Short mmCIF file of C-alpha atoms (C1' of nucleotides) in Angstrom, two decimals:
data_model
loop_
_atom_site.label_atom_id
_atom_site.label_comp_id
_atom_site.label_asym_id
_atom_site.label_seq_id
_atom_site.Cartn_x
_atom_site.Cartn_y
_atom_site.Cartn_z
CA MET A 3 108.44 -80.49 25.06
CA GLY A 4 107.09 -83.39 22.91
CA ARG A 5 107.62 -87.16 22.74
CA ALA A 6 110.63 -89.15 21.38
CA PRO A 7 110.14 -89.83 17.47
CA CYS A 8 108.27 -92.71 16.53
CA CYS A 9 110.93 -94.21 14.36
CA ASP A 10 114.29 -93.37 14.48
CA GLU A 11 115.15 -93.53 10.75
CA LYS A 12 118.92 -93.86 11.40
CA LEU A 13 117.96 -97.50 12.46
CA SER A 14 117.91 -99.33 9.17
CA LEU A 15 114.17 -100.79 9.48
CA LYS A 16 113.00 -103.38 7.03
CA LYS A 17 110.35 -102.73 4.72
CA GLY A 18 108.61 -104.63 2.23
CA PRO A 19 106.78 -108.09 2.45
CA TRP A 20 106.68 -109.62 5.87
CA THR A 21 108.15 -112.98 6.36
CA PRO A 22 106.62 -115.91 8.12
CA ASP A 23 109.27 -115.53 10.74
CA GLU A 24 108.29 -111.78 11.07
CA ASP A 25 104.65 -112.68 11.31
CA GLN A 26 105.28 -115.59 14.01
CA LYS A 27 107.21 -112.94 15.87
CA LEU A 28 104.60 -110.35 15.57
CA VAL A 29 101.42 -112.60 16.46
CA ALA A 30 103.33 -114.40 19.39
CA TYR A 31 104.25 -110.99 20.84
CA ILE A 32 100.69 -109.49 20.69
CA GLN A 33 99.03 -112.61 21.80
CA GLU A 34 101.12 -112.63 25.09
CA HIS A 35 101.33 -108.74 25.89
CA GLY A 36 98.89 -107.18 23.37
CA HIS A 37 100.21 -104.59 21.41
CA GLY A 38 100.58 -101.89 23.58
CA SER A 39 102.49 -98.94 22.20
CA TRP A 40 103.03 -99.65 18.56
CA ARG A 41 106.25 -97.64 18.81
CA ALA A 42 107.76 -99.78 21.62
CA LEU A 43 106.58 -103.18 19.90
CA PRO A 44 109.20 -104.24 17.22
CA GLU A 45 111.88 -103.58 19.72
CA LYS A 46 110.12 -105.79 22.45
CA ALA A 47 109.30 -108.40 19.86
CA GLY A 48 112.42 -108.40 18.41
CA LEU A 49 111.38 -106.98 14.80
CA ALA A 50 113.40 -104.86 12.72
CA ARG A 51 110.26 -102.97 11.65
CA CYS A 52 109.00 -99.74 12.73
CA GLY A 53 105.88 -99.47 15.04
CA LYS A 54 103.62 -98.24 11.86
CA SER A 55 104.59 -101.09 9.65
CA CYS A 56 103.93 -103.46 12.56
CA ARG A 57 100.50 -102.09 13.52
CA LEU A 58 99.54 -102.44 9.37
CA ARG A 59 100.72 -105.92 9.30
CA TRP A 60 98.43 -106.89 12.38
CA THR A 61 95.38 -105.06 11.43
CA ASN A 62 95.25 -105.79 7.87
CA TYR A 63 96.40 -109.26 7.82
CA LEU A 64 97.39 -111.09 11.18
CA ARG A 65 94.60 -109.77 13.10
CA PRO A 66 92.62 -113.11 14.05
CA ASP A 67 89.03 -111.83 13.53
CA ILE A 68 89.84 -111.08 9.89
CA LYS A 69 87.74 -113.07 7.38
CA ARG A 70 89.76 -113.96 4.46
CA GLY A 71 88.80 -115.45 0.84
CA ARG A 72 86.33 -114.39 -1.23
CA PHE A 73 83.48 -111.63 -0.73
CA SER A 74 79.96 -113.09 -0.55
CA HIS A 75 77.31 -112.04 -2.51
CA GLU A 76 75.72 -110.14 0.45
CA GLU A 77 79.09 -108.53 1.06
CA ASP A 78 79.55 -107.31 -2.36
CA GLN A 79 75.96 -105.58 -2.23
CA MET A 80 76.46 -104.43 0.96
CA ILE A 81 79.90 -102.54 0.00
CA ILE A 82 78.37 -101.24 -3.34
CA GLN A 83 75.43 -99.61 -1.09
CA LEU A 84 77.87 -98.29 1.52
CA HIS A 85 79.94 -96.67 -1.14
CA ALA A 86 77.60 -95.31 -2.62
CA ILE A 87 76.58 -93.00 0.35
CA LEU A 88 79.70 -93.43 2.22
CA GLY A 89 82.04 -92.52 -0.97
CA ASN A 90 85.66 -93.98 0.05
CA ARG A 91 85.38 -93.98 3.36
CA TRP A 92 86.92 -97.33 3.59
CA SER A 93 86.82 -97.51 7.31
CA ALA A 94 83.25 -96.49 7.53
CA ILE A 95 82.61 -99.12 5.15
CA ALA A 96 84.55 -101.63 6.87
CA GLY A 97 83.14 -100.64 10.05
CA HIS A 98 79.77 -102.52 8.70
CA LEU A 99 81.59 -105.65 7.60
CA PRO A 100 83.48 -106.17 10.80
CA GLN A 101 85.73 -109.13 9.65
CA ARG A 102 86.96 -107.47 6.63
CA THR A 103 89.46 -104.59 6.72
CA ASP A 104 89.13 -101.07 5.26
CA ASN A 105 92.26 -102.44 2.99
CA GLU A 106 90.71 -105.28 1.96
CA ILE A 107 87.58 -103.41 0.96
CA LYS A 108 89.42 -100.93 -0.83
CA ASN A 109 91.35 -103.25 -3.03
CA TYR A 110 88.35 -105.29 -3.68
CA TRP A 111 86.49 -102.30 -4.69
CA ASN A 112 89.13 -101.34 -6.97
CA THR A 113 89.92 -104.23 -8.46
CA HIS A 114 86.52 -105.71 -8.84
CA LEU A 115 83.44 -104.10 -7.66
CA LYS A 116 84.38 -100.81 -9.18
CA LYS A 117 84.60 -102.69 -12.68
CA ARG A 118 81.31 -104.62 -12.22
CA LEU A 119 79.48 -101.34 -11.92
CA ALA A 120 81.25 -99.75 -14.87
CA HIS A 121 80.09 -103.03 -16.77
CA ARG A 122 76.35 -102.33 -15.78
CA GLY A 123 76.55 -98.66 -16.67
CA ILE A 124 77.15 -97.55 -13.37
CA ASP A 125 79.62 -94.65 -13.12
CA PRO A 126 81.29 -96.20 -9.79
CA VAL A 127 81.96 -92.85 -8.65
CA SER A 128 78.73 -91.14 -8.75
CA HIS A 129 76.48 -94.18 -8.40
CA LYS A 130 74.71 -92.78 -11.45
CA THR A 131 73.07 -95.03 -13.73
CA SER A 132 73.54 -94.46 -17.45
CA SER A 133 70.61 -94.99 -19.55
CA ALA A 134 72.33 -98.04 -21.26
CA GLY A 135 72.74 -99.56 -17.79
CA LEU A 136 69.22 -98.67 -16.55
CA ALA A 137 67.65 -101.88 -17.47
CA LEU A 138 70.36 -103.80 -15.99
CA ALA A 139 70.47 -101.52 -13.00
CA SER A 140 66.61 -101.83 -12.42
CA SER A 141 66.72 -105.51 -12.38
CA TRP A 142 69.59 -105.39 -10.13
CA ARG A 143 68.62 -103.19 -7.60
CA PRO A 144 65.56 -104.74 -5.93
CA LEU A 145 67.98 -107.67 -5.62
CA VAL A 146 69.73 -105.45 -3.23
CA SER A 147 67.08 -104.29 -1.26
CA THR A 148 65.93 -107.64 -0.56
CA GLN A 149 68.66 -109.60 0.61
CA LEU A 150 69.91 -107.33 3.01
CA THR A 151 68.50 -108.00 6.28
CA HIS A 152 66.52 -105.53 8.20
CA THR A 153 69.45 -104.89 10.50
CA THR A 154 71.80 -104.35 7.77
CA GLN A 155 69.41 -101.66 6.63
CA TRP A 156 69.19 -100.11 9.87
CA ASP A 157 73.10 -100.07 10.12
CA CYS A 158 73.18 -98.48 6.19
CA ALA A 159 70.58 -96.25 7.49
CA LEU A 160 73.15 -95.12 10.35
CA ALA A 161 76.03 -94.92 8.12
CA GLU A 162 74.02 -92.91 5.87
CA ALA A 163 73.28 -90.75 8.70
CA GLU A 164 77.07 -90.56 9.66
CA ALA A 165 77.74 -89.72 6.12
CA ARG A 166 75.38 -86.91 5.76
CA LEU A 167 76.45 -85.19 8.51
CA SER A 168 80.11 -85.04 7.83
CA LYS A 169 80.03 -85.46 4.19
CA THR A 170 81.21 -82.26 2.50
CA SER A 171 80.74 -83.39 -0.85
CA SER A 172 79.51 -82.24 -4.10
CA ILE A 173 75.87 -83.46 -2.96
CA LYS A 174 73.57 -80.14 -3.59
CA LEU A 175 70.20 -80.12 -2.25
CA LEU A 176 67.90 -77.21 -1.13
CA SER A 177 70.59 -74.41 -1.18
CA LYS A 178 73.02 -72.77 -3.10
CA GLU A 179 74.59 -72.17 -0.07
CA SER A 180 74.34 -75.01 1.98
CA ASP A 181 76.33 -77.26 -0.03
CA THR A 182 78.53 -78.47 3.00
CA THR A 183 75.97 -77.92 5.52
CA PRO A 184 74.77 -81.04 7.45
CA ALA A 185 71.37 -79.60 6.75
CA ALA A 186 71.58 -79.92 3.26
CA THR A 187 72.76 -83.88 3.57
CA HIS A 188 70.28 -84.49 5.98
CA PRO A 189 67.82 -87.03 5.11
CA SER A 190 64.87 -84.74 5.92
CA ALA A 191 66.24 -82.58 2.68
CA TYR A 192 65.72 -85.67 0.48
CA PHE A 193 62.28 -86.34 2.16
CA MET A 194 61.33 -82.35 1.37
CA ARG A 195 62.79 -83.46 -2.28
CA SER A 196 60.43 -86.46 -2.40
CA TRP A 197 57.89 -84.54 -1.11
CA LYS A 198 58.30 -81.83 -3.89
CA THR A 199 58.07 -84.39 -6.74
CA GLY A 200 55.59 -86.23 -5.15
CA VAL A 201 53.00 -84.05 -3.57
CA GLU A 202 53.81 -80.47 -4.83
CA ASP A 203 54.53 -80.99 -8.23
CA THR A 204 51.62 -83.17 -8.95
CA LEU A 205 48.77 -81.43 -6.96
CA LYS A 206 50.55 -77.69 -7.39
CA PRO A 207 49.62 -76.31 -3.71
CA GLN A 208 51.36 -72.77 -3.87
CA PHE A 209 53.74 -73.29 -1.21
CA GLY A 210 56.20 -70.88 -0.29
CA PRO A 211 59.90 -70.72 0.27
CA VAL A 212 61.58 -73.95 1.89
CA LYS A 213 64.37 -73.05 3.86
CA LEU A 214 66.83 -75.19 6.09
CA GLU A 215 66.07 -74.68 9.54
CA SER A 216 68.87 -76.70 11.24
CA PHE A 217 70.72 -79.32 10.62
CA SER A 218 67.85 -81.48 11.55
CA SER A 219 64.66 -80.09 10.13
CA VAL A 220 63.59 -78.51 6.98
CA ARG A 221 61.03 -75.24 7.21
CA ILE A 222 58.73 -74.65 4.71
CA ASN A 223 56.91 -71.18 5.05
CA CYS A 224 53.60 -71.45 3.11
CA SER A 225 52.72 -67.70 2.12
CA THR A 226 49.22 -68.79 0.54
CA PRO A 227 46.12 -68.86 2.93
CA ILE A 228 45.19 -72.16 4.46
CA PRO A 229 42.76 -73.93 2.51
CA LYS A 230 39.51 -74.17 4.07
CA PRO A 231 38.63 -77.31 5.09
CA VAL A 232 36.30 -79.40 2.82
CA SER A 233 35.65 -82.59 4.26
CA ARG A 234 35.94 -84.88 7.20
CA PRO A 235 39.64 -86.61 7.02
CA SER A 236 38.97 -90.01 6.34
CA LYS A 237 36.79 -88.91 3.18
CA ILE A 238 39.37 -86.57 2.03
CA LEU A 239 42.28 -89.25 2.26
CA GLN A 240 40.30 -91.49 0.63
CA ASP A 241 39.60 -89.29 -2.46
CA TRP A 242 43.24 -88.21 -2.27
CA ASP A 243 44.51 -91.72 -2.35
CA SER A 244 42.96 -91.72 -5.74
CA VAL A 245 44.71 -88.94 -6.62
CA LEU A 246 47.96 -89.33 -5.68
CA GLY A 247 48.01 -92.75 -4.06
CA PRO A 248 51.56 -94.59 -4.13
CA ARG A 249 53.63 -93.23 -6.48
CA HIS A 250 55.00 -96.13 -8.11
CA ASP A 251 56.14 -93.88 -11.06
CA LEU A 252 58.68 -92.17 -8.69
CA PRO A 253 62.04 -93.42 -8.72
CA ASN A 254 62.42 -93.26 -4.93
CA PRO A 255 61.00 -96.07 -2.85
CA PHE A 256 60.10 -94.05 -0.32
CA TRP A 257 56.69 -92.93 -2.01
CA GLN A 258 55.91 -96.50 -2.66
CA ASN A 259 56.07 -97.72 0.65
CA SER A 260 53.48 -97.86 3.17
CA GLY A 261 55.62 -95.36 5.67
CA ALA A 262 55.69 -93.20 2.49
CA LEU A 263 51.81 -93.35 2.05
CA ALA A 264 51.45 -92.60 5.75
CA LEU A 265 53.42 -89.41 5.08
CA THR A 266 51.62 -88.91 2.00
CA HIS A 267 48.27 -88.83 4.36
CA ALA A 268 50.19 -86.55 6.64
CA LEU A 269 50.49 -84.00 3.93
CA LYS A 270 47.05 -84.51 2.51
CA GLN A 271 45.80 -83.41 5.98
CA PHE A 272 48.43 -80.52 5.86
CA SER A 273 46.96 -79.29 2.31
CA VAL A 274 43.30 -80.12 2.75
CA GLY A 275 42.32 -79.95 6.24
CA ARG A 276 42.81 -76.55 8.28
CA MET A 277 44.19 -78.42 11.32
CA ASN A 278 46.94 -76.86 13.38
CA SER A 279 49.08 -79.56 14.17
CA PHE A 280 49.83 -82.69 13.22
CA ARG A 281 52.29 -85.45 13.97
CA VAL A 282 53.33 -88.61 12.51
CA GLU A 283 55.65 -90.87 14.35
CA PRO A 284 56.74 -94.19 13.00
CA ALA A 285 55.33 -96.35 15.79
CA ALA A 286 56.59 -98.76 18.41
CA PRO A 287 56.16 -102.59 17.75
CA PRO A 288 52.68 -103.40 18.69
CA GLN A 289 53.99 -104.56 22.29
CA ALA A 290 55.21 -101.18 22.92
CA ARG A 291 52.25 -99.07 21.40
CA SER A 292 50.15 -101.41 23.32
CA ASN A 293 51.76 -100.19 26.48
CA SER A 294 51.84 -96.58 25.49
CA PHE A 295 48.36 -96.20 23.76
CA GLY A 296 46.32 -99.32 25.25
CA ALA A 297 45.50 -99.71 21.81
CA SER A 298 45.70 -102.76 19.40
CA GLY A 299 48.76 -103.13 17.67
CA GLU A 300 47.60 -102.39 14.19
CA ALA A 301 44.66 -100.48 14.53
CA MET A 302 44.33 -96.98 16.17
CA SER A 303 42.41 -96.83 19.40
CA SER A 304 39.03 -95.16 19.21
CA SER A 305 40.16 -92.69 21.61
CA LEU A 306 43.13 -91.60 19.33
CA ALA A 307 41.18 -91.42 16.84
CA GLU A 308 38.85 -89.24 18.30
CA ILE A 309 41.72 -86.87 19.26
CA MET A 310 42.31 -87.12 16.06
CA PHE A 311 39.12 -85.94 14.48
CA THR A 312 37.24 -84.36 16.98
CA GLY A 313 36.78 -80.50 16.02
CA ILE A 314 37.65 -81.29 12.41
CA ASP A 315 34.67 -82.84 10.96
CA HIS A 316 31.72 -80.49 12.41
CA GLN A 317 33.89 -77.36 11.87
CA ARG A 318 34.44 -77.95 7.89
CA SER A 319 32.74 -76.59 5.04
CA PRO A 320 32.86 -78.55 1.93
CA ASP A 321 33.16 -75.54 -0.29
CA SER A 322 36.38 -74.12 -0.75
CA THR A 323 40.04 -76.09 -1.35
CA PRO A 324 42.44 -73.32 -2.90
CA GLY A 325 45.17 -75.14 -4.23
CA PHE A 326 43.65 -78.54 -3.94
CA PRO A 327 40.93 -78.74 -6.60
CA ALA A 328 41.08 -82.43 -7.25
CA ALA A 329 40.14 -83.45 -3.77
CA ALA A 330 37.67 -80.79 -3.25
CA GLU A 331 36.10 -81.69 -6.52
CA ALA A 332 36.30 -85.53 -5.53
CA ALA A 333 34.87 -84.78 -2.05
CA ARG A 334 31.90 -82.85 -3.60
CA SER A 335 31.25 -85.02 -6.28
CA ASP A 336 31.19 -88.04 -3.86
CA GLY A 337 28.28 -86.08 -1.96
CA PHE A 338 30.75 -85.65 1.05
CA ASP A 339 28.33 -86.50 4.23
CA LEU A 340 29.45 -85.60 7.69
CA ASP A 341 27.69 -88.93 8.76
CA ASP A 342 28.28 -91.23 6.27
CA GLY A 343 29.28 -94.06 8.87
CA VAL A 344 32.78 -93.96 8.37
CA ALA A 345 34.10 -93.55 11.63
CA PRO A 346 37.77 -92.49 11.46
CA GLU A 347 39.40 -95.25 13.00
CA ASP A 348 38.03 -97.54 10.03
CA TYR A 349 40.01 -95.58 7.47
CA PHE A 350 42.94 -96.78 9.74
CA SER A 351 42.13 -100.33 10.21
CA PRO A 352 44.35 -102.62 8.39
CA ASN A 353 41.25 -104.32 7.15
CA SER A 354 39.41 -101.32 5.93
CA THR A 355 38.93 -100.95 2.25
CA LEU A 356 38.13 -97.45 2.13
CA HIS A 357 41.24 -96.50 0.94
CA GLY A 358 42.19 -99.45 -1.20
CA PRO A 359 45.23 -101.46 -0.96
CA ASP A 360 46.61 -99.10 1.46
CA SER A 361 49.14 -100.47 3.72
CA ASP A 362 49.64 -98.00 6.48
CA LEU A 363 48.78 -99.93 9.26
CA THR A 364 49.74 -103.59 7.51
CA PRO A 365 53.29 -105.05 7.47
CA SER A 366 54.57 -105.32 4.17
CA ASP A 367 55.59 -108.20 2.43
CA SER A 368 59.22 -109.22 3.13
CA GLY A 369 59.97 -108.30 -0.72
CA SER A 370 58.66 -104.98 -0.23
CA PRO A 371 61.35 -102.04 -0.29
CA CYS A 372 60.06 -101.24 3.02
CA GLY A 373 61.64 -104.62 4.48
CA SER A 374 60.19 -107.57 6.27
CA ALA A 375 57.17 -107.98 8.21
CA ASP A 376 58.99 -107.88 11.26
CA GLU A 377 56.79 -105.85 13.64
CA SER A 378 59.66 -103.59 14.45
CA THR A 379 60.12 -102.31 11.20
CA SER A 380 58.65 -98.97 9.82
CA ASP A 381 55.39 -100.30 8.45
CA TYR A 382 53.51 -98.84 11.48
CA PHE A 383 52.62 -95.11 11.26
CA GLU A 384 50.09 -93.56 13.74
CA PHE A 385 48.47 -90.31 13.45
CA ALA A 386 47.57 -87.76 15.64
CA LEU A 387 46.39 -84.30 15.02
CA HIS A 388 44.20 -81.68 16.52
CA GLN A 389 42.16 -78.74 15.53
CA GLN A 390 41.88 -75.59 17.32
CA HIS A 391 39.95 -73.41 15.52
CA GLY A 392 41.97 -72.17 13.43
CA PHE A 393 44.54 -70.47 16.30
CA PHE A 394 48.36 -71.46 16.76
CA HIS A 395 49.43 -73.91 19.22
CA SER A 396 52.15 -76.66 18.81
CA PHE A 397 52.75 -79.68 20.42
CA PRO A 398 52.70 -80.30 24.17
CA PRO A 399 55.68 -80.86 26.17
CA LEU A 400 57.45 -83.72 25.19
CA PRO A 401 59.53 -86.42 27.58
CA GLY A 402 62.89 -84.71 27.14
CA GLY A 403 62.16 -81.10 26.45
CA ALA A 404 61.11 -80.44 23.43
CA ASP A 405 59.38 -77.58 21.98
CA HIS A 406 55.83 -76.59 23.41
CA GLN A 407 53.17 -74.26 23.87
CA ASP A 408 51.56 -74.55 27.00
CA GLU A 409 48.35 -73.38 25.54
CA SER A 410 48.21 -76.36 23.38
CA PRO A 411 45.02 -78.49 23.80
CA MET A 412 47.28 -81.22 23.30
CA SER A 413 48.62 -81.03 26.61
CA THR A 414 45.27 -82.28 27.81
CA ILE A 415 46.62 -85.84 26.25
CA PRO A 416 47.46 -87.99 28.85
CA ASP A 417 51.32 -88.32 29.67
CA THR A 418 50.98 -91.98 28.64
CA PHE A 419 50.17 -90.78 25.02
CA TRP A 420 53.63 -89.91 24.49
CA HIS A 421 55.65 -92.77 25.06
CA GLU A 422 59.07 -92.52 26.11
CA ASP A 423 60.58 -94.22 23.41
CA GLN A 424 58.83 -92.19 20.56
CA HIS A 425 59.97 -88.58 21.05
CA ASP A 426 62.95 -89.31 19.72
CA SER A 427 61.52 -90.93 16.73
CA GLY A 428 61.64 -89.22 13.41
CA ARG A 429 58.58 -86.69 13.54
CA LEU A 430 56.83 -84.62 11.65
CA GLN A 431 55.21 -81.13 12.97
CA ILE A 432 52.93 -78.92 11.11
CA HIS A 433 51.27 -75.95 12.87
CA ASN A 434 50.41 -72.10 12.15
CA VAL A 435 52.87 -69.58 12.62
CA ALA A 436 52.94 -65.95 12.56
CA PRO A 437 56.13 -63.62 12.74
CA ASP A 438 54.25 -61.88 15.76
CA GLY A 439 53.60 -65.03 17.21
CA VAL A 440 49.44 -64.45 16.78
CA VAL A 441 48.60 -66.65 14.02
CA PRO A 442 45.82 -65.64 11.49
CA GLU A 443 42.80 -67.49 10.63
CA SER A 444 44.44 -68.24 7.59
CA GLY A 445 47.70 -68.01 6.02
CA GLY A 446 51.19 -68.80 7.44
CA LEU A 447 51.94 -72.34 7.78
CA GLU A 448 54.93 -73.83 8.94
CA LEU A 449 55.93 -77.13 8.38
CA ILE A 450 59.11 -78.54 10.13
CA ILE A 451 60.53 -81.73 9.61
CA PRO A 452 63.02 -83.06 12.07
CA MET A 453 63.85 -86.71 11.30
CA ASP A 454 66.52 -88.55 12.35
CA PHE A 455 67.97 -92.20 11.57
CA SER A 456 66.21 -93.51 14.39
CA THR A 457 63.52 -94.49 12.24
CA ALA A 458 63.96 -97.79 9.89
CA GLU A 459 62.03 -95.89 7.47
CA PHE A 460 64.89 -94.06 6.17
CA SER A 461 66.90 -96.92 5.70
CA HIS A 462 64.50 -97.53 3.01
CA GLN A 463 65.64 -94.55 1.22
CA PHE A 464 69.08 -95.98 1.23
CA GLU A 465 68.73 -97.44 -2.30
CA SER A 466 67.13 -94.73 -3.74
CA LEU A 467 70.14 -92.21 -3.21
CA CYS A 468 71.79 -92.92 -6.04
CA GLN A 469 68.77 -92.47 -7.95
CA GLU A 470 68.18 -89.27 -6.33
CA VAL A 471 71.40 -87.98 -7.30
CA GLU A 472 70.37 -87.70 -10.66
CA GLU A 473 67.47 -85.37 -9.61
CA GLU A 474 69.56 -82.89 -7.64
CA GLU A 475 70.59 -80.41 -10.63
CA PRO A 476 66.71 -79.90 -11.35
CA MET A 477 66.02 -79.64 -7.58
CA GLN A 478 68.89 -76.94 -7.01
CA GLN A 479 67.50 -75.08 -9.58
CA ASP A 480 64.01 -74.74 -8.29
CA PRO A 481 63.45 -71.16 -7.63
CA ALA A 482 60.57 -71.89 -5.00
CA VAL A 483 63.33 -73.73 -3.00
CA CYS A 484 66.50 -71.74 -3.77
CA ASP A 485 65.31 -68.28 -3.68
CA ASN A 486 64.66 -68.46 -0.09
CA ILE A 487 67.58 -69.58 1.63
CA PRO A 488 69.28 -67.14 3.97
"C1'" DA B 25 109.71 -120.92 -23.52
"C1'" DA B 26 109.84 -116.10 -23.23
"C1'" DA B 27 107.77 -111.58 -23.57
"C1'" DT B 28 104.13 -108.81 -22.80
"C1'" DG B 29 100.24 -107.11 -20.53
"C1'" DG B 30 96.91 -107.07 -16.92
"C1'" DT B 31 95.55 -107.90 -12.14
"C1'" DT B 32 95.73 -108.52 -7.36
"C1'" DC B 33 96.83 -107.14 -2.87
"C1'" DA B 34 100.38 -106.52 1.01
"C1'" DA B 35 102.37 -102.39 2.20
"C1'" DC B 36 103.98 -98.27 1.80
"C1'" DC B 37 103.39 -92.81 2.07
"C1'" DG B 38 101.53 -88.84 3.33
"C1'" DC B 39 98.25 -86.21 5.37
"C1'" DA B 40 95.13 -84.99 9.27
"C1'" DA B 41 93.53 -85.85 13.83
"C1'" DT B 42 93.91 -86.89 18.55
"C1'" DC B 43 96.74 -87.45 21.82
"C1'" DA B 44 100.24 -86.98 25.60
"C1'" DG B 45 104.29 -84.79 27.87
"C1'" DC C 21 98.64 -74.02 26.05
"C1'" DC C 22 102.01 -75.62 22.84
"C1'" DT C 23 104.61 -78.86 20.67
"C1'" DG C 24 105.32 -83.28 18.84
"C1'" DA C 25 104.46 -88.00 19.02
"C1'" DT C 26 100.94 -91.29 17.80
"C1'" DT C 27 97.36 -93.22 15.50
"C1'" DG C 28 93.90 -93.62 11.78
"C1'" DC C 29 92.90 -93.03 7.22
"C1'" DG C 30 93.12 -93.01 1.89
"C1'" DG C 31 96.03 -92.77 -1.85
"C1'" DT C 32 99.30 -95.08 -4.44
"C1'" DT C 33 103.11 -98.42 -5.11
"C1'" DG C 34 105.25 -102.47 -6.51
"C1'" DA C 35 106.30 -107.39 -6.44
"C1'" DA C 36 103.79 -111.52 -7.34
"C1'" DC C 37 100.83 -113.47 -10.18
"C1'" DC C 38 98.17 -114.70 -14.06
"C1'" DA C 39 97.04 -114.89 -18.77
"C1'" DT C 40 97.40 -114.08 -23.57
"C1'" DT C 41 100.67 -114.21 -27.54
#
DNA sequence: AAATGGTTCAACCGCAATCAG
DNA sequence: CCTGATTGCGGTTGAACCATT
């Protein structure tokens, strides 16, 4: 047995525009009693309206916390950015502009912003930039990024996460069959695509299939032998910087900011070194990191650097780097020397000149796409890696029950290494794998990239999403990406 | 001044998810 | 657990307003 009908259609309820008297009655009633049941409200308030109409009038017009009047420039940009990601999910968009109603935003979009975008040569539906509008858009987009506060960007990232996880739109990423899976729309998928264009396509390592591991990660199985190490990581990184560097030629700002560079380093390590485990985490603010590592805010502690590089430098032969000729040749031509006097930690020092204008550990200018100099932003990345003679290991048990391998020498790292606030952050894991669990001396790499929007880093990808849409079709056709999707 | 066309936006409609009896 | 009310949401409508002819 259900409830009584909401509105008795036999009653002649008024429709159409509300009169000031009706408004006054509604406001007075709600201010005194709250709205309670909308169905019961009209009768109690003396209104010949249906409850639905009352609710709409209140939520869209009479509510006291509604900001009316012209939209600010910041609100304009916010709506445009959110719409690029959320589409016509007006209520979700309105959630990021608390004083605006979804109805108002929807109307504003349809009457103003849509036309403005079209005038700039941007398709208001797909947010693709036409060639005619490219110049206009390029001069406009940076403005968007720099004018949004960091908090806003973070909120945007959350909105994006929400959108990615729920959207079943036409966005097609890594899988022909997974168009509507959350994984296909997860930021890690974007990362992978960026990586493929930023690293893989540039340096031509022979990576194998890419498959979607879960909604929150992407897995790469590298079928080719793991390149043998050629040099100490710091040297290699230095060389590879000159090869890869910040990818200002790529539309995705992800590769142009410090965090991207840090991840690029990660992939360099992954490619060049024969390390078995690798971890990149957006670092906590200096204060927090100081607590967890006992190190200074910007620079990695020497003990951590020791963890990173011990066992690598002294096991490497500079002879072969199949798949990475540029780096190998660079290392050779530079007369690689194990005792070149470059301490590992120096490489990561914000004052180091070893790696050029690398801002890995240095706060960026506020004008950069990666945001402000706020110490809490993602400008800080830290690395930790470990080499164990070419055998498999994964990460030590993480607080909170992440997967682990007891045999991991990483488990010898003090518990304080794993800061409680960090294990939920985006992280990147690389380790050897084998189907039977026995990992060969070479071959079989597994790259798992679980990432979430807890990191401000991904908010910096936000702005690039529109442009990335234009890259989706080529990615979709990439056999290396598509052919091995289950 | 009237007609016409375009714009704005409050309000409505219908659908789907959620909730309550 | 089922049924139907309630709520929330996005799409659409249409009256009011404005600009142009």
